């Protein structure tokens, strides 16, 4: 509870004598004392009640108040029964230390105030707040007058002193009361929530991040857009929101836990309303996709794009450039802990990928639930396809008028760790690796040991003629990403001019035979002699065959390096001074 709530209750007989600008302090308990130094009994946040028996003369007030302020108490309430009016020296000391001071009427017992404060800060208060939340639920379900999840989060903060945030599966903040949650903390909380959910544990999940304990409550999507009676947690784990509360719910009474469950249901209603707003954008994307895949005339596709542009980019004066992003979520054949009873083959990958792609395409630096209103995502089979409009694309060497596009975006953001906000500021075009940089950790936790997300991004195009090529380009890029190790992988169009475009299309039996012929002799030798020939080969090729640079990287003498390379050539019958043999080894390592 807050200090100002004490003044709103006439039965307490409190009169404010100073500190009116500090009334938003939180009261965590109450203590009655007449000790000159009660510091050993204080833990911070208390409302201290005193009858002033400790005061002998005016000089006693300053040290007493200094001790209270140092202990972090919320406020001081002094009784008028002993001295009548509160002494001026006490009022001045409280003003000096910015400690709120109340006068307690002599007709009011300290026990009355203590009982009131304890009731307000105890679990019994949850029942009172539950009634408020229930009224708010009725408002939200009957229309938009409820004010959204921020209102109920404000209630948790003001009435239960609980700081809480609504987070997406990637840790992006959707709603919160007070200070926003730092991005890395949100991502860590989302990752731990997803990992706990995949193991089948029931919420709330308790965890600590940077020394702070949080309780994580799942927000189930039970609205019109939700799958009916999901039999497998993997159908929803990557799309459900969560409520993060800065508190340890392990010792909460049942009434408070029930209250928080009611809050999650309330937020789920709001999510259903906001998901419904995506229906138009999804339908637009589906119509354009069907026209493109059916080989419709460019004029027909262009007409549909003109309808989509004002919806996705309101106020845009001219037709935008477009990019296509393709995503696919795949699950392993064998089930995993917490996977439920449904067969893997029955999991519909398209809707999962669609919801996930809608989240990934939101700038992680932007908070709020409505930042995805420029994204239109359709799904077909197990594949999700996003049509993303760009107001403008300007980069050196950009070619945006062809079906595949030729702009070079690798330098702007083609590496993990690049700041997504900085890249978007330089160039509004989407970059494959940047899309996943901020969400890789939580998504990997949700995919666990049996799921994979692969994503491909096309170049930007500015005409209907280029859209079909952009779709194929994004699909090729996704196949390149699928050939890489890891749970979450992405590839952009700029990689399609590299040898990596060819590798995903090499048949598995050819791949195995090629790599085994070149690398198995080296692996067997390493196993028997611990010779590290494979790492030596990788470093030698990475150093472009430079003996001195490779020896320095491996911390070897050049003669030792020459011996190892000679052994590699002897075991494989290849010559590492020849370009053709270097290339074969390079490709074998890439495909292994």
XYZ file of C-alpha atoms in Angstrom:
592
model
C 0.000 0.000 0.000
C 1.007 3.661 -0.358
C 1.299 6.226 2.415
C -1.366 8.429 0.883
C -3.916 5.655 1.450
C -3.622 6.343 5.193
C -5.017 9.830 4.753
C -8.016 8.534 2.804
C -9.312 6.565 5.809
C -11.051 8.839 8.319
C -11.181 6.121 10.982
C -7.399 6.290 11.381
C -7.468 9.905 12.542
C -4.189 10.830 10.839
C -3.175 14.370 10.042
C -0.253 15.095 7.688
C 2.324 17.470 9.175
C 4.982 17.242 6.474
C 6.212 15.265 3.479
C 3.275 15.669 1.134
C 5.602 15.075 -1.830
C 6.663 11.676 -0.414
C 3.233 10.091 -0.077
C 3.803 7.577 -2.875
C 6.211 5.654 -0.685
C 5.318 1.990 -0.227
C 4.341 0.733 3.240
C 5.522 -2.844 3.795
C 4.744 -3.159 7.498
C 4.126 -1.351 10.774
C 6.144 -1.024 13.981
C 5.353 0.643 17.312
C 8.335 1.872 19.314
C 9.445 4.343 21.980
C 13.107 3.289 21.871
C 15.629 6.042 21.272
C 17.368 3.765 18.721
C 15.022 1.171 17.173
C 17.275 0.547 14.133
C 17.954 -3.125 14.973
C 14.232 -3.834 14.606
C 13.777 -2.053 11.277
C 14.145 -3.567 7.826
C 12.810 -0.702 5.679
C 9.374 0.277 4.435
C 7.709 0.376 7.864
C 5.234 2.937 9.144
C 6.681 3.699 12.596
C 4.194 4.536 15.364
C 5.541 6.304 18.428
C 4.082 7.846 21.590
C 7.159 10.136 21.913
C 8.212 8.628 25.273
C 11.793 8.599 23.961
C 11.840 12.435 23.741
C 13.243 14.238 26.773
C 14.106 17.574 25.118
C 14.305 19.203 21.686
C 17.766 17.763 20.933
C 16.435 14.193 20.895
C 14.333 14.604 17.728
C 17.182 14.969 15.227
C 19.056 11.720 16.088
C 15.809 9.748 16.315
C 14.581 10.855 12.875
C 18.061 10.400 11.390
C 18.039 6.756 12.523
C 14.595 6.176 10.987
C 15.545 7.809 7.685
C 18.756 5.783 7.529
C 16.790 2.565 8.032
C 14.529 3.457 5.088
C 11.208 3.613 6.910
C 8.220 4.800 4.899
C 6.917 7.338 7.430
C 6.495 8.313 11.058
C 3.182 8.654 12.940
C 3.421 10.378 16.316
C 0.647 10.208 18.926
C -0.780 13.376 20.451
C -1.844 11.676 23.700
C 1.485 12.244 25.520
C 2.456 15.827 24.596
C -0.645 17.213 22.944
C 0.632 18.990 19.841
C 3.565 17.429 17.992
C 6.788 19.341 18.889
C 8.192 21.718 16.280
C 11.666 20.178 16.621
C 10.277 16.805 15.468
C 8.470 18.445 12.541
C 11.691 20.229 11.510
C 13.788 17.051 11.790
C 11.356 15.146 9.592
C 11.339 17.975 7.056
C 15.148 17.982 7.006
C 15.335 14.217 6.384
C 12.360 14.192 3.980
C 10.473 11.765 6.219
C 6.651 12.025 6.044
C 5.190 12.830 9.454
C 1.624 12.165 10.641
C -0.099 13.197 13.833
C -2.300 10.515 15.428
C -5.371 11.822 17.205
C -5.430 10.880 20.884
C -8.779 9.102 20.402
C -7.246 6.587 17.959
C -5.384 3.564 19.344
C -2.159 2.500 17.692
C -3.681 -0.994 17.480
C -6.324 0.347 15.096
C -3.682 1.706 12.724
C -1.583 -1.465 13.031
C -4.545 -3.690 12.196
C -5.426 -1.578 9.169
C -1.883 -1.556 7.755
C -1.334 -5.275 8.321
C -4.608 -6.087 6.593
C -3.721 -3.935 3.618
C -0.275 -5.433 3.055
C -1.238 -9.043 3.788
C -2.628 -11.680 1.495
C -6.158 -10.687 2.544
C -5.745 -7.592 0.356
C -5.668 -9.843 -2.689
C -9.356 -10.578 -2.196
C -10.168 -6.872 -2.260
C -8.143 -6.348 -5.426
C -9.709 -9.412 -7.034
C -13.048 -7.638 -6.954
C -11.513 -4.650 -8.730
C -9.930 -6.923 -11.329
C -13.228 -8.697 -11.845
C -14.955 -5.380 -12.558
C -12.191 -4.507 -14.977
C -12.626 -7.866 -16.713
C -16.293 -7.175 -17.309
C -15.420 -3.804 -18.800
C -12.834 -5.267 -21.158
C -15.009 -8.120 -22.345
C -17.885 -5.786 -23.104
C -15.889 -3.196 -25.014
C -12.654 -1.200 -25.239
C -13.384 0.915 -22.144
C -11.166 -1.163 -19.869
C -7.997 0.621 -20.924
C -5.876 -2.393 -21.788
C -3.441 -4.471 -19.723
C -1.639 -1.366 -18.435
C -4.619 -0.574 -16.187
C -4.630 -3.910 -14.405
C -0.824 -3.802 -14.076
C -1.178 -0.380 -12.463
C -3.613 -1.960 -9.992
C -1.043 -4.615 -9.099
C 1.550 -1.917 -8.475
C -0.606 0.499 -6.485
C -2.602 -2.019 -4.442
C -0.219 -4.961 -3.996
C 3.114 -3.221 -4.623
C 3.898 -5.740 -7.384
C 5.833 -4.586 -10.429
C 4.764 -6.596 -13.465
C 5.251 -6.691 -17.234
C 3.587 -8.517 -20.109
C 6.232 -10.026 -22.404
C 6.130 -11.680 -25.803
C 7.784 -15.098 -26.372
C 10.964 -13.260 -27.415
C 11.027 -11.072 -24.297
C 9.752 -7.890 -25.966
C 7.740 -5.748 -23.554
C 4.086 -5.482 -24.551
C 2.792 -3.725 -21.451
C 4.095 -2.656 -18.073
C 3.557 -0.350 -15.127
C 6.320 2.084 -14.267
C 9.872 1.673 -15.532
C 10.258 -0.534 -18.618
C 12.045 -3.835 -18.204
C 15.577 -3.794 -19.736
C 15.698 -5.696 -23.025
C 18.317 -8.288 -21.972
C 16.350 -9.032 -18.792
C 13.145 -9.526 -20.777
C 14.895 -11.872 -23.216
C 16.383 -13.882 -20.339
C 13.005 -14.180 -18.602
C 11.291 -15.277 -21.820
C 13.974 -17.891 -22.451
C 13.675 -19.368 -18.984
C 9.886 -19.357 -19.186
C 9.982 -21.198 -22.523
C 12.534 -23.702 -21.239
C 10.419 -24.437 -18.153
C 7.276 -24.770 -20.262
C 8.966 -27.260 -22.600
C 9.841 -29.495 -19.649
C 6.157 -29.679 -18.715
C 6.454 -27.681 -15.485
C 3.344 -25.792 -14.442
C 3.540 -22.073 -13.837
C 4.312 -19.851 -12.176
C 8.000 -20.415 -12.882
C 10.373 -18.716 -10.442
C 13.786 -17.505 -11.560
C 16.429 -14.900 -10.725
C 18.012 -12.526 -13.248
C 20.765 -10.104 -12.243
C 20.048 -10.705 -8.558
C 16.278 -10.047 -8.798
C 13.672 -12.780 -8.348
C 10.770 -12.981 -10.802
C 7.699 -15.198 -11.019
C 6.561 -16.006 -14.548
C 2.901 -16.734 -15.287
C 1.828 -18.093 -18.705
C -0.856 -16.166 -20.570
C -2.742 -18.746 -22.581
C -4.204 -17.639 -25.895
C -7.730 -18.979 -25.559
C -9.452 -16.573 -27.937
C -10.721 -16.926 -31.459
C -7.240 -17.267 -32.913
C -6.164 -20.069 -30.610
C -5.993 -23.712 -31.533
C -8.791 -25.691 -29.844
C -7.637 -27.813 -26.883
C -3.964 -28.004 -27.837
C -2.695 -31.521 -27.229
C 0.978 -30.615 -27.618
C 2.703 -27.730 -25.868
C 4.748 -27.108 -29.027
C 1.657 -25.838 -30.799
C 1.532 -22.774 -28.562
C 4.825 -22.393 -26.688
C 6.305 -20.045 -29.293
C 3.281 -17.762 -29.469
C 1.957 -17.391 -25.904
C 2.611 -14.211 -23.909
C 3.796 -14.305 -20.297
C 3.331 -12.157 -17.197
C 6.584 -11.432 -15.348
C 6.125 -10.307 -11.727
C 9.025 -8.961 -9.682
C 8.383 -11.170 -6.646
C 8.842 -14.713 -5.383
C 5.454 -16.422 -5.584
C 6.701 -19.527 -3.789
C 5.186 -18.551 -0.440
C 2.124 -16.679 -1.696
C -1.283 -17.607 -0.269
C -3.768 -19.278 -2.574
C -5.861 -16.096 -2.811
C -2.992 -14.121 -4.296
C -2.084 -16.874 -6.756
C -5.711 -17.058 -7.861
C -5.683 -13.296 -8.339
C -2.655 -13.438 -10.628
C -4.234 -16.251 -12.625
C -7.258 -13.991 -13.059
C -4.979 -11.214 -14.274
C -3.494 -13.512 -16.943
C -6.989 -14.420 -18.127
C -7.832 -10.745 -18.322
C -4.755 -10.013 -20.443
C -5.602 -13.000 -22.666
C -8.928 -11.336 -23.489
C -7.097 -8.209 -24.555
C -4.689 -10.247 -26.654
C -7.580 -11.875 -28.475
C -8.938 -8.435 -29.354
C -5.577 -7.285 -30.694
C -4.975 -10.506 -32.614
C -8.293 -9.957 -34.351
C -6.893 -6.696 -35.715
C -4.264 -8.709 -37.594
C -6.907 -10.545 -39.578
C -7.048 -7.906 -42.323
C -3.276 -7.847 -42.758
C -3.086 -11.621 -42.838
C -5.841 -11.761 -45.449
C -4.020 -9.223 -47.624
C -0.833 -11.241 -47.464
C -2.708 -14.455 -48.258
C -4.370 -12.908 -51.319
C -1.091 -11.532 -52.677
C 0.679 -14.834 -52.028
C -1.979 -16.835 -53.854
C -1.779 -14.506 -56.851
C 2.019 -14.725 -56.979
C 2.102 -18.521 -56.677
C -0.648 -18.906 -59.274
C 1.380 -16.892 -61.787
C -1.162 -14.059 -61.997
C -0.493 -11.109 -64.272
C 1.707 -8.393 -62.748
C -1.079 -5.856 -63.216
C -3.407 -7.945 -61.054
C -0.747 -8.333 -58.355
C 0.041 -4.617 -58.534
C -3.617 -3.774 -57.962
C -3.662 -5.937 -54.856
C -0.439 -4.295 -53.619
C -2.021 -0.868 -54.006
C -4.817 -2.041 -51.697
C -2.317 -3.389 -49.174
C 0.006 -0.362 -49.038
C -2.372 2.069 -47.262
C -3.266 -0.587 -44.688
C 0.330 -1.471 -43.895
C 1.838 2.003 -44.226
C -0.869 4.604 -43.568
C -0.158 8.009 -45.064
C 2.475 6.768 -47.507
C 2.280 8.854 -50.650
C 3.851 6.418 -53.120
C 4.080 2.679 -53.561
C 6.740 1.228 -51.260
C 9.442 -1.300 -51.856
C 8.671 -4.809 -50.647
C 10.660 -7.592 -49.064
C 9.639 -11.201 -48.608
C 10.582 -13.210 -45.526
C 10.017 -16.966 -45.346
C 10.115 -18.915 -42.066
C 9.663 -22.552 -41.221
C 9.366 -24.300 -37.849
C 10.149 -28.013 -37.885
C 10.066 -30.584 -35.108
C 12.155 -33.744 -34.800
C 10.577 -37.151 -35.303
C 11.002 -38.234 -31.687
C 9.015 -36.580 -28.930
C 10.623 -34.542 -26.174
C 9.870 -34.119 -22.480
C 6.801 -31.998 -22.008
C 5.732 -32.454 -25.595
C 2.363 -33.895 -24.706
C 0.582 -36.833 -26.281
C 0.021 -35.580 -29.794
C 2.094 -37.027 -32.610
C 4.710 -34.733 -34.064
C 3.267 -35.144 -37.512
C 0.000 -33.648 -36.295
C 1.582 -30.329 -35.255
C 0.615 -27.658 -37.773
C 3.871 -25.817 -38.446
C 2.361 -23.012 -40.543
C 0.350 -21.240 -37.818
C 3.276 -21.557 -35.372
C 5.674 -20.051 -37.894
C 3.150 -17.340 -38.763
C 2.761 -16.155 -35.155
C 6.507 -16.365 -34.604
C 7.370 -14.437 -37.755
C 4.909 -11.688 -36.808
C 6.818 -11.326 -33.547
C 10.328 -11.539 -35.031
C 9.616 -8.793 -37.541
C 8.800 -6.301 -34.766
C 11.691 -4.026 -33.843
C 12.834 -5.395 -30.427
C 13.745 -1.877 -29.300
C 10.097 -0.775 -29.546
C 7.692 -1.624 -26.735
C 3.946 -1.996 -26.967
C 1.511 -4.437 -28.571
C 0.717 -2.566 -31.776
C 4.141 -2.163 -33.365
C 3.557 -4.943 -35.898
C 0.914 -3.093 -37.886
C 3.087 -2.896 -40.994
C 3.618 -6.657 -41.182
C 1.403 -9.002 -43.193
C 2.105 -12.713 -42.727
C 0.387 -15.605 -44.465
C 1.061 -19.302 -44.158
C 0.848 -22.195 -46.545
C 1.533 -25.715 -45.329
C 4.375 -25.587 -42.800
C 5.749 -22.348 -44.202
C 5.032 -18.753 -43.147
C 5.550 -15.934 -45.648
C 5.741 -12.261 -44.692
C 5.154 -9.371 -47.061
C 6.975 -6.397 -45.537
C 6.634 -2.911 -47.058
C 9.582 -0.516 -46.874
C 9.076 3.249 -47.262
C 12.397 3.509 -49.117
C 15.544 1.494 -49.671
C 18.735 3.376 -50.348
C 22.074 1.668 -50.212
C 25.190 1.903 -52.352
C 24.891 -0.382 -55.314
C 21.228 -1.085 -54.707
C 19.287 -2.628 -57.512
C 15.658 -2.857 -56.568
C 13.938 -3.150 -59.893
C 14.640 -6.810 -60.612
C 13.028 -9.988 -59.508
C 15.887 -11.013 -57.227
C 17.380 -7.707 -56.223
C 21.090 -6.968 -56.070
C 21.498 -4.675 -53.099
C 24.330 -5.559 -50.728
C 23.034 -5.593 -47.185
C 25.748 -7.764 -45.698
C 27.827 -4.837 -44.623
C 24.933 -3.063 -42.961
C 23.869 -5.846 -40.688
C 24.849 -9.272 -41.874
C 26.577 -10.380 -38.693
C 25.276 -11.439 -35.321
C 25.761 -8.894 -32.586
C 25.034 -5.893 -34.810
C 22.797 -3.409 -33.075
C 19.381 -3.857 -34.751
C 18.304 -0.288 -34.035
C 21.481 1.117 -35.611
C 21.073 -1.026 -38.714
C 17.430 0.014 -39.186
C 18.399 3.640 -38.807
C 21.000 3.318 -41.578
C 18.857 1.217 -43.883
C 15.183 0.253 -43.442
C 15.696 -2.989 -45.368
C 15.501 -6.205 -43.346
C 18.690 -8.153 -42.688
C 18.467 -11.859 -41.919
C 20.928 -12.130 -39.048
C 19.846 -8.865 -37.449
C 16.253 -10.114 -37.273
C 17.335 -12.960 -35.022
C 20.134 -11.289 -33.064
C 17.912 -10.135 -30.197
C 15.607 -13.174 -30.065
C 17.920 -16.124 -30.712
C 18.372 -17.080 -27.035
C 14.711 -17.254 -25.955
C 13.605 -18.924 -29.188
C 16.301 -21.588 -28.848
C 14.984 -22.316 -25.349
C 11.457 -22.741 -26.682
C 12.587 -24.993 -29.514
C 14.577 -27.097 -27.011
C 16.191 -30.252 -28.407
C 13.592 -31.162 -30.998
C 12.675 -27.955 -32.839
C 14.280 -25.765 -35.480
C 13.486 -22.334 -36.889
C 14.943 -21.391 -40.263
C 14.403 -18.065 -41.950
C 15.236 -16.543 -45.332
C 15.076 -12.897 -46.460
C 14.840 -11.596 -50.016
C 16.220 -8.398 -51.455
C 13.862 -5.443 -51.765
C 11.794 -5.098 -54.951
C 9.650 -2.187 -56.068
C 7.284 -3.763 -58.554
C 4.788 -6.568 -58.867
C 7.013 -8.170 -61.489
C 9.743 -8.643 -58.896
C 7.594 -10.182 -56.200
C 7.630 -13.730 -57.568
C 11.408 -13.675 -57.799
C 11.635 -12.259 -54.274
C 9.524 -15.135 -52.962
C 11.735 -17.736 -54.611
C 14.836 -15.900 -53.403
C 13.586 -15.933 -49.802
C 12.789 -19.635 -50.070
C 16.272 -20.398 -51.415
C 17.809 -18.382 -48.604
C 15.785 -20.335 -46.058
C 17.099 -23.611 -47.503
C 20.628 -22.277 -47.102
C 19.851 -21.495 -43.462
C 18.395 -24.997 -43.015
C 21.730 -26.515 -44.058
C 23.482 -24.865 -41.103
C 23.781 -26.264 -37.578
C 21.850 -24.689 -34.753
C 18.270 -24.319 -33.536
C 17.720 -20.831 -34.958
C 19.295 -19.984 -38.326
C 18.811 -17.284 -40.942
C 20.192 -16.415 -44.368
C 19.833 -13.377 -46.579
C 19.741 -12.884 -50.317
C 23.349 -11.648 -50.440
C 24.501 -15.185 -49.532
C 22.931 -16.693 -52.624
C 25.850 -15.628 -54.795
C 28.163 -17.802 -52.670
C 29.008 -21.507 -52.817
C 26.690 -21.975 -49.806
C 23.728 -21.800 -52.193
C 24.801 -25.118 -53.707
C 25.404 -27.055 -50.491
C 21.774 -27.525 -49.354
C 20.907 -29.175 -52.665
C 23.643 -31.813 -52.572
C 21.948 -35.215 -51.980
C 22.620 -36.644 -48.543
C 24.280 -39.813 -49.842
C 26.625 -37.790 -52.051
C 27.390 -35.454 -49.149
C 28.225 -38.356 -46.834
C 30.399 -40.132 -49.386
C 32.332 -36.974 -50.289
C 33.071 -35.943 -46.701
C 33.864 -39.496 -45.571
C 36.401 -39.994 -48.372
C 38.300 -36.852 -47.431
C 37.823 -36.490 -43.685
C 37.343 -39.979 -42.205
C 41.076 -40.861 -42.484
C 41.899 -37.682 -40.566
C 39.229 -38.284 -37.915
C 40.428 -41.863 -37.371
C 44.017 -40.687 -37.034
C 42.989 -37.963 -34.570
C 41.068 -40.508 -32.491
C 44.065 -42.854 -32.281
C 46.847 -40.290 -31.840
C 45.148 -37.108 -30.589
C 46.927 -35.332 -33.409
C 44.329 -32.588 -34.061
C 44.654 -32.861 -37.835
C 41.058 -31.677 -38.451
C 41.494 -28.426 -36.435
C 44.841 -27.903 -38.147
C 43.246 -28.305 -41.580
C 40.464 -25.837 -40.706
C 42.947 -23.236 -39.465
C 45.252 -23.719 -42.467
C 42.428 -23.112 -44.926
C 41.097 -20.195 -42.889
C 44.562 -18.574 -43.070
C 44.599 -18.968 -46.877
C 47.516 -21.408 -46.660
C 49.819 -18.958 -44.855
C 52.287 -20.999 -42.787
C 53.287 -18.194 -40.443
C 49.745 -16.942 -39.723
C 48.410 -20.455 -39.205
C 51.289 -21.435 -36.899
C 50.728 -18.273 -34.845
C 46.997 -18.963 -34.582
C 47.573 -22.540 -33.403
C 50.545 -21.555 -31.176
C 52.767 -24.041 -33.021
C 56.253 -23.932 -34.476
C 56.158 -23.712 -38.260
C 57.996 -27.044 -38.538
C 55.295 -28.718 -36.401
C 52.633 -27.244 -38.666
C 54.479 -28.505 -41.773
C 54.622 -31.979 -40.240
C 50.869 -31.999 -39.584
C 49.998 -30.775 -43.090
C 52.313 -33.407 -44.524
C 50.500 -36.074 -42.531
C 47.133 -34.776 -43.849
C 48.403 -35.044 -47.435
C 49.829 -38.522 -46.815
C 46.577 -39.848 -45.309
C 44.308 -38.390 -48.008
C 46.517 -38.486 -51.108
C 45.834 -34.753 -51.656
C 48.191 -31.812 -52.125
C 47.311 -28.706 -50.078
C 49.395 -26.512 -52.362
C 46.884 -27.131 -55.169
C 43.787 -24.894 -55.335
C 41.527 -27.788 -56.366
C 42.466 -29.879 -53.340
C 42.092 -26.897 -51.001
C 38.618 -26.319 -52.396
C 37.640 -29.963 -51.909
C 38.738 -29.892 -48.278
C 36.934 -26.592 -47.743
C 33.657 -27.968 -49.093
C 34.016 -31.217 -47.145
C 34.421 -29.298 -43.913
C 31.399 -27.144 -44.722
C 29.214 -30.176 -45.472
C 30.337 -32.265 -42.509
